[in-house]
Structures are given as structure tokens and as C-alpha cells.
Coordinates of C-alpha atoms and ligand atoms in Angstrom, one line a residue:
X1 CA -9.3 -54.2 31.2
X2 CA -10.7 -51.8 33.8
X3 CA -10.7 -51.8 37.6
X4 CA -12.7 -48.7 38.0
X5 CA -15.1 -49.0 41.0
X6 CA -12.8 -51.4 42.9
X7 CA -10.6 -50.7 45.8
X8 CA -7.4 -52.6 46.2
X9 CA -5.2 -53.0 49.3
X10 CA -1.5 -53.6 48.5
X11 CA 1.0 -54.6 51.2
X12 CA 4.6 -53.6 50.7
X13 CA 3.6 -50.9 48.2
X14 CA 6.6 -48.7 48.8
X15 CA 8.9 -50.4 46.3
X16 CA 9.5 -53.3 44.0
X17 CA 6.5 -55.4 42.9
X18 CA 4.2 -53.6 45.3
X19 CA 5.1 -50.3 43.9
X20 CA 4.5 -51.6 40.4
X21 CA 1.1 -53.0 41.4
X22 CA 0.2 -49.6 42.8
X23 CA 1.0 -47.9 39.5
X24 CA -0.7 -50.6 37.3
X25 CA -3.8 -50.7 39.4
X26 CA -4.0 -46.8 39.4
X27 CA -3.6 -46.8 35.6
X28 CA -6.6 -49.2 35.5
X29 CA -8.8 -46.9 37.5
X30 CA -8.8 -48.6 40.9
X31 CA -8.8 -46.8 44.3
X32 CA -5.7 -47.7 46.3
X33 CA -5.0 -48.5 49.9
X34 CA -1.2 -48.7 50.2
X35 CA 0.7 -50.1 53.2
X36 CA 4.4 -50.1 53.9
X37 CA 6.7 -49.5 56.9
X38 CA 9.0 -47.3 54.9
X39 CA 7.4 -43.8 55.0
X40 CA 9.9 -42.3 52.6
X41 CA 9.4 -44.7 49.7
X42 CA 5.6 -45.0 50.4
X43 CA 5.3 -41.2 50.1
X44 CA 7.1 -41.2 46.7
X45 CA 4.6 -43.9 45.4
X46 CA 1.6 -41.9 46.8
X47 CA 2.8 -38.8 45.0
X48 CA 3.1 -40.6 41.7
X49 CA -0.2 -42.5 41.8
X50 CA -2.2 -39.6 43.2
X51 CA -1.5 -37.8 39.9
X52 CA -3.0 -40.8 38.0
X53 CA -6.5 -39.9 39.3
X54 CA -7.9 -42.5 41.7
X55 CA -8.4 -42.2 45.5
X56 CA -5.3 -43.1 47.5
X57 CA -5.1 -44.0 51.2
X58 CA -1.6 -44.6 52.6
X59 CA -0.9 -46.3 55.9
X60 CA 2.7 -46.3 57.1
X61 CA 3.1 -49.2 59.6
X62 CA 4.8 -52.4 60.4
X63 CA 2.4 -55.0 59.2
X64 CA 3.4 -57.3 62.1
X65 CA 1.8 -54.9 64.5
X66 CA -1.4 -57.0 64.4
X67 CA -3.7 -54.8 66.5
X68 CA -2.8 -51.7 64.5
X69 CA -3.1 -53.6 61.2
X70 CA -6.6 -54.9 62.0
X71 CA -7.9 -51.5 63.3
X72 CA -6.4 -49.3 60.6
X73 CA -7.5 -51.6 57.7
X74 CA -10.8 -52.3 59.3
X75 CA -11.5 -48.5 59.5
X76 CA -10.7 -48.1 55.8
X77 CA -12.8 -51.1 54.8
X78 CA -15.8 -49.7 56.8
X79 CA -15.5 -46.4 54.9
X80 CA -15.7 -48.2 51.5
X81 CA -15.3 -51.9 50.6
X82 CA -11.8 -53.2 49.9
X83 CA -12.7 -55.9 47.3
X84 CA -9.2 -56.7 46.1
X85 CA -6.4 -57.8 48.4
X86 CA -2.8 -58.2 47.3
X87 CA -0.6 -59.9 49.9
X88 CA 2.8 -58.8 48.6
X89 CA 5.0 -57.5 51.5
X90 CA 7.9 -59.7 52.4
X91 CA 11.5 -60.1 53.4
X92 CA 14.1 -62.8 53.6
X93 CA 16.3 -64.2 56.3
X94 CA 18.7 -66.5 54.5
X95 CA 19.9 -69.6 56.3
X96 CA 20.3 -73.3 56.0
X97 CA 18.1 -75.7 58.0
X98 CA 20.9 -76.3 60.5
X99 CA 21.8 -72.6 60.9
X100 CA 18.5 -70.7 60.7
X101 CA 17.5 -69.1 64.1
X102 CA 14.1 -69.7 65.4
X103 CA 13.6 -65.9 65.5
X104 CA 14.5 -65.6 61.8
X105 CA 12.3 -68.6 60.9
X106 CA 9.3 -67.2 62.7
X107 CA 9.8 -63.7 61.4
X108 CA 9.7 -64.9 57.8
X109 CA 6.7 -67.1 58.4
X110 CA 5.0 -64.2 60.2
X111 CA 5.3 -61.7 57.3
X112 CA 4.6 -64.2 54.5
X113 CA 1.9 -66.3 56.2
X114 CA 0.4 -64.8 59.3
X115 CA 0.0 -61.3 58.0
X116 CA -1.8 -62.5 54.8
X117 CA -4.0 -64.8 57.0
X118 CA -5.1 -61.9 59.3
X119 CA -5.9 -59.7 56.3
X120 CA -7.9 -62.4 54.6
X121 CA -9.8 -63.0 57.8
X122 CA -10.5 -59.3 58.2
X123 CA -11.6 -58.6 54.6
X124 CA -13.3 -61.9 53.6
X125 CA -16.7 -61.3 55.3
X126 CA -17.4 -58.0 53.5
X127 CA -16.2 -59.5 50.2
X128 CA -18.7 -62.4 50.8
X129 CA -21.5 -60.0 51.5
X130 CA -20.7 -58.1 48.2
X131 CA -20.6 -61.4 46.3
X132 CA -17.3 -60.4 44.6
X133 CA -13.7 -60.4 45.7
X134 CA -10.2 -61.0 44.6
X135 CA -7.3 -62.2 46.7
X136 CA -3.8 -62.5 45.2
X137 CA -0.9 -63.8 47.2
X138 CA 2.6 -63.3 46.1
X139 CA 4.5 -66.5 46.5
X140 CA 7.8 -67.4 44.8
X141 CA 9.3 -70.1 42.6
X142 CA 11.3 -71.0 45.7
X143 CA 8.0 -72.2 47.2
X144 CA 7.9 -75.1 44.7
X145 CA 11.6 -75.8 44.0
X146 CA 13.0 -75.0 47.5
X147 CA 16.2 -73.0 48.0
X148 CA 19.5 -74.1 49.4
X149 CA 20.2 -71.7 52.3
X150 CA 16.6 -70.3 52.0
X151 CA 14.8 -72.7 54.3
X152 CA 12.5 -70.1 56.0
X153 CA 11.7 -68.2 52.8
X154 CA 11.0 -71.4 50.8
X155 CA 8.8 -72.9 53.6
X156 CA 6.8 -69.6 53.8
X157 CA 6.4 -69.4 50.1
X158 CA 5.2 -73.0 49.9
X159 CA 2.8 -72.3 52.8
X160 CA 1.2 -69.4 51.1
X161 CA 0.2 -71.7 48.2
X162 CA -1.6 -74.0 50.7
X163 CA -3.3 -71.0 52.2
X164 CA -4.3 -69.8 48.7
X165 CA -5.9 -73.1 47.7
X166 CA -7.7 -73.5 51.0
X167 CA -9.3 -70.1 50.9
X168 CA -10.1 -70.6 47.3
X169 CA -12.1 -73.7 48.2
X170 CA -13.9 -72.0 51.1
X171 CA -15.2 -68.9 49.2
X172 CA -15.6 -69.8 45.5
X173 CA -19.4 -70.0 45.8
X174 CA -19.4 -66.4 47.1
X175 CA -17.8 -65.0 43.9
X176 CA -14.4 -64.7 45.4
X177 CA -11.3 -65.9 43.6
X178 CA -8.0 -66.6 45.4
X179 CA -4.8 -67.1 43.5
X180 CA -1.0 -67.0 44.0
X181 CA 1.6 -65.7 41.6
X182 CA 5.1 -67.2 41.8
X183 CA 7.6 -64.7 40.5
X184 CA 11.1 -65.7 39.4
X185 CA 14.0 -63.3 39.7
X186 CA 12.5 -59.8 39.5
X187 CA 14.4 -56.5 39.3
X188 CA 13.4 -54.9 42.6
X189 CA 15.6 -52.7 44.9
X190 CA 16.2 -55.6 47.3
X191 CA 17.4 -57.9 44.5
X192 CA 19.5 -55.1 42.9
X193 CA 21.1 -54.1 46.2
X194 CA 21.4 -57.2 48.3
X195 CA 21.6 -60.3 46.1
X196 CA 25.1 -61.3 45.0
X197 CA 25.6 -61.3 41.2
X198 CA 26.7 -64.9 41.1
X199 CA 23.3 -66.0 42.6
X200 CA 21.4 -63.9 40.0
X201 CA 23.6 -65.4 37.2
X202 CA 22.8 -68.9 38.4
X203 CA 19.0 -68.2 38.3
X204 CA 19.2 -66.5 34.9
X205 CA 21.2 -69.4 33.5
X206 CA 18.3 -71.6 34.5
X207 CA 15.6 -69.3 33.1
X208 CA 14.5 -70.1 29.6
X209 CA 13.8 -66.4 28.8
X210 CA 17.4 -65.7 29.9
X211 CA 16.8 -62.5 31.8
X212 CA 15.4 -61.0 35.0
X213 CA 11.8 -59.8 35.1
X214 CA 10.8 -56.1 35.5
X215 CA 8.4 -55.6 38.4
X216 CA 5.6 -54.5 36.0
X217 CA 5.7 -57.9 34.3
X218 CA 4.6 -59.4 37.6
X219 CA 2.2 -56.6 38.4
X220 CA 0.4 -56.9 35.1
X221 CA -0.3 -60.6 35.8
X222 CA -1.6 -59.7 39.3
X223 CA -3.9 -57.1 37.7
X224 CA -5.2 -59.6 35.2
X225 CA -6.0 -62.0 38.1
X226 CA -7.9 -59.2 39.8
X227 CA -9.9 -58.4 36.7
X228 CA -13.2 -59.8 35.4
X229 CA -11.1 -61.3 32.5
X230 CA -9.9 -63.9 35.1
X231 CA -13.3 -64.7 36.4
X232 CA -12.9 -68.4 36.1
X233 CA -9.4 -68.7 37.6
X234 CA -9.2 -69.6 41.3
X235 CA -6.8 -71.7 43.4
X236 CA -4.0 -71.3 40.8
X237 CA -0.3 -71.0 41.6
X238 CA 0.8 -69.2 38.5
X239 CA 4.6 -68.9 37.8
X240 CA 5.7 -65.5 36.4
X241 CA 9.2 -66.7 36.1
X242 CA 10.4 -66.7 32.5
X243 CA 10.2 -70.5 32.7
X244 CA 12.4 -70.8 35.8
X245 CA 11.1 -73.7 38.0
X246 CA 9.0 -75.4 35.3
Ligands
NAD1 N1 12.1 -59.7 43.7 C1 12.1 -61.0 43.4 O1 13.0 -61.5 42.7 C2 11.0 -61.9 44.0 C3 10.9 -63.2 43.5 C4 9.9 -64.0 44.0 C5 9.0 -63.5 45.0 N2 9.2 -62.2 45.4 C6 8.2 -61.8 46.4 O2 7.5 -60.6 45.9 C7 7.2 -59.8 47.0 C8 7.7 -58.4 46.8 O3 9.1 -58.5 46.6 P1 10.1 -57.3 46.2 O4 11.3 -57.9 45.7 O5 9.3 -56.3 45.5 O6 10.4 -56.8 47.7 P2 11.1 -55.5 48.2 O7 12.0 -55.9 49.4 O8 11.8 -54.7 47.1 O9 9.9 -54.6 48.8 C9 9.1 -55.1 49.8 C10 8.4 -54.0 50.5 O10 7.7 -54.6 51.6 C11 7.8 -53.7 52.7 N3 7.8 -54.5 54.0 C12 8.5 -55.6 54.3 N4 8.2 -56.0 55.5 C13 7.3 -55.1 56.0 C14 6.5 -55.0 57.2 N5 6.8 -55.9 58.2 N6 5.6 -54.1 57.3 C15 5.4 -53.2 56.3 N7 6.0 -53.2 55.2 C16 7.0 -54.2 55.0 C17 9.2 -53.1 52.5 O11 9.4 -51.9 53.3 C18 9.3 -52.9 51.0 O12 8.8 -51.7 50.6 C19 7.7 -60.5 48.3 O13 6.7 -61.2 48.9 C20 8.8 -61.4 47.7 O14 9.1 -62.4 48.6 C21 10.1 -61.4 44.9

């Protein structure tokens, strides 16, 4: 499998699944456009993937700054087609339906739904002109099973599946595939540092493979969906969850 000659934009590339995607795509020969709001972690990723050979563009920014997002990414796309888009960046604001604040709810929907929509709107026309494109959205098992105390996150992760399928229907005839991956529990800094062990234990107990995933196990599936090997897959919502949520 090779992605040489392709340019991939990865949001949230500074750590976790986004960092793993940057490394896997670099190893497959793709040029990288990496976005994150954390300059320190993004720099570390850039240092590593630059040594792997491909061209790397890094943009440190808050993705919810829409004007900056559209102008910065638009410029990079004008300089050379971005033909693979990975909508990965995200964060959680836990809360039950009765307690979640409107600010928290809208922030979670903003990063998981509005930012992907804007990026798709921006990049789709040039992918259509090229007659080839790949869009991979990172959803979650919570998007299909719901989460007690995770109403904003689960709603957003269900929404991105609807966005995925709608865009897939709109642009299939132009050679563009659009898919979602639904990770289960994955060993990223946020999960390691902020999720209570009892919640992790509960999920692992419900996971047939009986363990947490490594971020590379998700990134490898994303790379497959971006490759020509996955040329006949579109509109899929693919669990990468060790069987959790089946
Ligand atoms: N880790 C898991 O168990 C798991 C499970 C299912 C789905 N997911 C999803 O996978 C994706 C990646 O998860 P992760 O665990 O690697 O996350 P993470 O928190 O470890 O990393 C997310 C990255 O996104 C960046 N980011 C967040 N908001 C941003 C913003 N507004 N602007 C710019 N950058 C921003 C952060 O700085 C960070 O580097 C997310 O969409 C998450 O919901 C993760």
C-alpha cells in the first residue's frame, strides 16, 4: 500500500490518533498537512515525520477560528491539492442530558461536526475536479450505543455518521469516497490522563478482544480507507473497537 503522490490533511495531529495517522501516512509516502492548537506537541510530531521523508506543512491554530481555518487551509490547497482529509480533532465535555450546559453542548458539536463540515465544503470542489478524493471522519462507538453522561459527545459522534453518509451520496460519482471510523477505547494521552480507571475497566470488560487499542491500530484502518485498496468502500461506519458495541 502506497500513498505517494497524495497530500493528507489531519486535524488534531499533535497527539493520540491524529499523531499516529501522521506517522502512518508519512511511512506510506504521503505529504502531510498537520493542524493542532497545541504548538508543543505538534512540533514534536513534525520533527519525527519530517525525518520520514515527505513534505510536511504544520499549522498551529484553534480549528474553531473559522476564518483562519478557511484561509490557511485554502492557501495550502491552492499550492497543491489536498486530496485526503481526516477529520480527527475532538474533545469531550461530559454531562448528562439534564446537566449539560448549552455552551458545552455547542462546543462539542462545533469541533466534531461544524469544523468537519467547513473543511469538507472547502476541499470538496478541488477533489471533484481531480476526480479522486478520500474523506475519513473519526466518529466513536458512543455514536451508535450512546453514553450515559456523554450526551454531547454521543450526539456529535452520531451526527458525524450522518454527515459521512450524506457526503458519500453526494460525491461518489466524482471518485470521492467518504467513510467514518468508530474507535473503541484507544490508548491516547487524553484517555490515559483523564479517564477514570473504573470507566476503562467497564469498557474493556465489554470488549471481546479484552484490551484497549493502540492509536496505530486505528490509524492503520484510516490509511487503508484512504488507499486505492479501499476503492469500493464509501458511506461505511466502520467500528475499530475490538468488538465493543457490536
Ligand atoms: N481515544 C479514544 O478512546 C477514542 C475513542 C473513540 C473516538 N475517539 C475520537 O478520536 C479522535 C482523536 O481522539 P484522541 O483520543 O486521539 O484525542 P486526544 O485528545 O488525545 O487528541 C486530540 C488532539 O486534537 C487537538 N484539538 C482538540 N481541539 C482542537 C481545536 N479546537 N483546534 C485544534 N486542535 C484541537 C488537541 O490539541 C489534541 O492534540 C477524537 O475525535 C475522539 O473523539 C477517541
